[in-house]
XYZ file of C-alpha atoms in Angstrom:
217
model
C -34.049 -36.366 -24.599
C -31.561 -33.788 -23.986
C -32.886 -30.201 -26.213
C -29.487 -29.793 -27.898
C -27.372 -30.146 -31.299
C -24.245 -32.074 -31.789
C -22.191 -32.444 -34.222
C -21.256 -35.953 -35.086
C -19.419 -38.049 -37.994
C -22.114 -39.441 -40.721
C -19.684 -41.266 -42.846
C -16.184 -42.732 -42.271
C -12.918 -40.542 -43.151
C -9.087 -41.917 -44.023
C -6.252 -39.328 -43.198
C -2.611 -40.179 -43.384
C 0.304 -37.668 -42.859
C 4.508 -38.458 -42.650
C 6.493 -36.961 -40.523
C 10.044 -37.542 -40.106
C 9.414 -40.604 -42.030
C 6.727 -41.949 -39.818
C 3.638 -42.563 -41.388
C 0.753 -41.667 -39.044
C -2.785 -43.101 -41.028
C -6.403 -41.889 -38.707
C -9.448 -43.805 -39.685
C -12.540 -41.829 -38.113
C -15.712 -43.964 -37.197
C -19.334 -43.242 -36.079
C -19.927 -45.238 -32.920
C -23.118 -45.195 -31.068
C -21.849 -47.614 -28.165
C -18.771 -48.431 -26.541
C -19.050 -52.247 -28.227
C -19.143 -51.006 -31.807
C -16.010 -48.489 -30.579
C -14.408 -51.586 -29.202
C -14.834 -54.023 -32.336
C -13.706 -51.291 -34.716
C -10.249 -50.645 -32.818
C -10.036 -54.828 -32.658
C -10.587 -54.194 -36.361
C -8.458 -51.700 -36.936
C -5.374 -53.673 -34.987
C -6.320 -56.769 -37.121
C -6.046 -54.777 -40.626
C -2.805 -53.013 -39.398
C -1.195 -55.761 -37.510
C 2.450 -55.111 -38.577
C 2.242 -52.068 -36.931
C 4.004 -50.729 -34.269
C 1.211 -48.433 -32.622
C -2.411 -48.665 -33.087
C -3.739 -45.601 -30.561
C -7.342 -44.636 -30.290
C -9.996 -42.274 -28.474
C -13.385 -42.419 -28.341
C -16.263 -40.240 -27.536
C -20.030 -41.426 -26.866
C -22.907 -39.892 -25.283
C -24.861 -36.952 -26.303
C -23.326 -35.384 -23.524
C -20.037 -36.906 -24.525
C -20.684 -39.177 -21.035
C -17.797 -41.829 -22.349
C -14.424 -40.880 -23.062
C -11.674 -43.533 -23.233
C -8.263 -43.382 -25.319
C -4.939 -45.475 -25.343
C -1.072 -44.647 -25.980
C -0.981 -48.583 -27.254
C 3.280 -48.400 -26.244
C 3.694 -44.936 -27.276
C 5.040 -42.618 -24.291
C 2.670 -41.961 -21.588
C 0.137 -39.204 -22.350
C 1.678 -38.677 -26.347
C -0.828 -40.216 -28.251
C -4.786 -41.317 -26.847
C -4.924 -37.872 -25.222
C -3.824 -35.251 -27.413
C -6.062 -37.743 -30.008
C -9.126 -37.639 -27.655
C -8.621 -33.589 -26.561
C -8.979 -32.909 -30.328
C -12.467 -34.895 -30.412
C -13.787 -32.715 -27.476
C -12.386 -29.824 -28.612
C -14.008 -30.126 -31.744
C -17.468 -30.946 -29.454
C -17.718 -34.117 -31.421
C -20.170 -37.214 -30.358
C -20.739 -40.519 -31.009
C -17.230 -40.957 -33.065
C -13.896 -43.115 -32.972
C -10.497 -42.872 -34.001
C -7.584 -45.131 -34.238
C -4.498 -43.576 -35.442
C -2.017 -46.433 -37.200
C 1.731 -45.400 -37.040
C 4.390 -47.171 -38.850
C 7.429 -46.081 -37.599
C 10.357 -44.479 -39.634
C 13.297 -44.828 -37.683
C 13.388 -41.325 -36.532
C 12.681 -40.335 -33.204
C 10.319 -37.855 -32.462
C 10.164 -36.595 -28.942
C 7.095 -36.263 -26.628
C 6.451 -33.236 -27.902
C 6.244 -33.896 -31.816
C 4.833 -37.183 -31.122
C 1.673 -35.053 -29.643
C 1.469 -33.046 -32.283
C 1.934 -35.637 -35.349
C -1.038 -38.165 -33.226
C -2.645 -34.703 -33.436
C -2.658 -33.486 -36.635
C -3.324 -37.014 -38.126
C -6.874 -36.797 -36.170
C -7.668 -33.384 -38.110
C -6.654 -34.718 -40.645
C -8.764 -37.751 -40.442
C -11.730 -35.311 -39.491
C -11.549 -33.568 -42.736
C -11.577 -36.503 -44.588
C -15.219 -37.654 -42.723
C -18.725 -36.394 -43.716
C -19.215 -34.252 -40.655
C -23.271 -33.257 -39.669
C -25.015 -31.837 -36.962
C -28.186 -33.655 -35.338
C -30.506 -31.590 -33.943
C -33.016 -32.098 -31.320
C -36.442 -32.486 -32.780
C -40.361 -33.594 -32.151
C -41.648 -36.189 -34.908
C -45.883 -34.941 -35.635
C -48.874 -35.070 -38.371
C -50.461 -32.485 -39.377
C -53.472 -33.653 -40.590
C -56.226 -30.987 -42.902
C -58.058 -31.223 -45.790
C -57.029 -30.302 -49.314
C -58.328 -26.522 -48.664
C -55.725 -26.142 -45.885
C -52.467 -27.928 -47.916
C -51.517 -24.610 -49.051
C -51.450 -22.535 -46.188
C -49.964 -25.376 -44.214
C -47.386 -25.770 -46.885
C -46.548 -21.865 -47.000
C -46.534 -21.818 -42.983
C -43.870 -25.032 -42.922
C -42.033 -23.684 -45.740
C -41.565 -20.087 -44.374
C -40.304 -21.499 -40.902
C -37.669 -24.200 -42.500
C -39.724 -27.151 -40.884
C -38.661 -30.431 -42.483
C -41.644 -32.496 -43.537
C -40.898 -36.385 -44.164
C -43.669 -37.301 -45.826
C -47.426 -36.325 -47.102
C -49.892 -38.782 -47.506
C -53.234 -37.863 -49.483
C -56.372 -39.821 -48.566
C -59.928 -38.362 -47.908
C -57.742 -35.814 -46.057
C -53.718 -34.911 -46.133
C -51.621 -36.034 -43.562
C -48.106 -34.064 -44.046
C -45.533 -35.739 -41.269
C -43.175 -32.982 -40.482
C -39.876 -32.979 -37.587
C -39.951 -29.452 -36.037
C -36.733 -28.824 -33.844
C -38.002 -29.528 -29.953
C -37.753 -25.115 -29.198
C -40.038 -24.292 -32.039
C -42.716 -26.807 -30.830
C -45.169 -24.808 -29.527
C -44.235 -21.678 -31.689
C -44.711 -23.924 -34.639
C -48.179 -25.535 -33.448
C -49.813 -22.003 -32.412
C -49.076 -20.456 -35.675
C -50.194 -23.606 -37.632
C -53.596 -23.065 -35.562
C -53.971 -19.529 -35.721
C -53.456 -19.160 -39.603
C -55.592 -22.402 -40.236
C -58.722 -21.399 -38.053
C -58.035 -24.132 -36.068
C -59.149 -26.286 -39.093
C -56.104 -29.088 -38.620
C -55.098 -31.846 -36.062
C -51.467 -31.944 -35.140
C -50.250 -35.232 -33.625
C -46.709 -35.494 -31.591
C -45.737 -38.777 -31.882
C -42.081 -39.187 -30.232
C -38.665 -37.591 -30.039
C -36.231 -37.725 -32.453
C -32.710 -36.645 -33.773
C -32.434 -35.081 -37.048
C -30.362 -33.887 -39.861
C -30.191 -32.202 -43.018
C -27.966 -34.234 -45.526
C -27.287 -33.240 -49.003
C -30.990 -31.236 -48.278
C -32.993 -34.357 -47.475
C -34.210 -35.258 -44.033
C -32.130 -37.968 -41.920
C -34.507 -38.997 -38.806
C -31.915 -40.745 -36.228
C-alpha cells in the first residue's frame, strides 16, 4: 500500500446548470473499478436516453493509474477532457462523472461548450460528500485495566482513531494509526506504559473520519 491520502467522493452528488438554454445535469459517482465506472455511464445513458449527449470521465487508482473520458458526439476534445482535467485537477480518486446535456437550440462554440461541460462537473462536485482516506495500520493494543487510562490519554492526545475496545480479563482497544506515526505511536505507547502492553499490527488499511466516526476502507 502506497503511504498517501486522497481525496475521494463518499456519497453521490446531482449538479445541473443552463446555459444558453442548454441544460447541462453532472451526476458524480464513487467507482472503485473500471466495471462499476462502466455500468454506471450504461446507467446513466439508459435513465437519460432522450438525450442528445451523455459525456463522462473517470478516474481510478490510488495513483489515479486509469483515466478514460468521452465527447459522446460533442466536438472533439469539448467535453470528456475539460470534464476529466477538472477530476485531476481537483486530485480526485476512485470517482465518475457523466454529464447529461439536453440541448437548447443555441449554439455554443468550442470554447463555451468547455467551459459549460466544466462548470457542470464543479458543480456536480459540490453537490457530493467529498472525504479524504488516509493511509493507515489496523493494531490491538492489548493491557490490563491499570493501563486503560494512560493508554486512553496517550491515543487521545495524538488523534489516533480507536474502532473498538473490548473488556475481558484484560482490554483490548483496536485502534488505526496513520502508516507515518507507526512507530512514533508504538514507542511512546511502550515507553509511558513500562512496557506493560502488547500491540498487534494486523493489516493495512484506508481510513476516514466521517461526521467524527471512523470509516475503515
Amino acid at each position: 500500500m502506497e503511504e498517501k491520502n486522497y481525496r475521494t467522493i463518499y456519497k453521490e452528488g446531482i449538479g445541473e446548470i443552463v446555459e444558453k438554454k442548454s441544460r447541462f445535469i453532472a451526476t458524480v459517482v464513487p467507482v472503485e473499478t473500471e466495471k462499476e465506472a462502466l455500468a454506471f455511464i450504461a446507467k446513466m445513458k439508459k435513465q437519460y436516453w432522450e438525450a442528445r449527449h451523455n459525456c463522462y470521465a473517470y478516474v481510478i487508482g490510488d495513483g489515479q493509474e486509469l483515466q478514460r473520458c468521452s465527447d459522446d458526439g460533442e466536438p472533439s476534445g469539448t467535453a470528456g477532457r475539460p470534464m476529466l482535467e477538472i477530476l485531476l485537477r481537483e486530485g480526485i480518486h476512485n470517482v465518475a462523472v457523466v454529464v447529461t446535456r439536453y440541448f437548447g437550440g443555441v449554439l455554443l462554440g468550442t470554447g463555451g461548450l468547455v467551459r459549460a461541460y466544466q462548470k457542470a462537473v464543479q458543480e456536480g462536485l459540490a453537490k457530493s460528500e467529498m472525504i479524504t482516506k488516509s493511509a493507515g495500520v489496523f493494531g490491538t493494543v492489548q493491557t490490563d485495566y491499570h493501563g486503560v487510562g494512560k493508554v486512553q490519554y496517550i491515543l487521545g492526545q495524538n488523534e489516533i482513531a480507536v474502532a473498538d475496545s473490548i473488556y475481558t480479563e484484560k482490554v483490548e482497544i483496536q485502534i488505526v494509526v496513520p502508516t507515518e506515526k507507526r512507530e512514533v505511536i508504538e514507542k511512546e505507547l511502550m515507553e509511558e506504559t513500562g512496557g506493560k502492553i502488547e500491540i498487534t499490527w494486523d493489516k493495512e488499511v484506508f481510513f476516514a473520519i466521517i461526521d467524527k466516526k471512523l470509516k475503515i476502507f
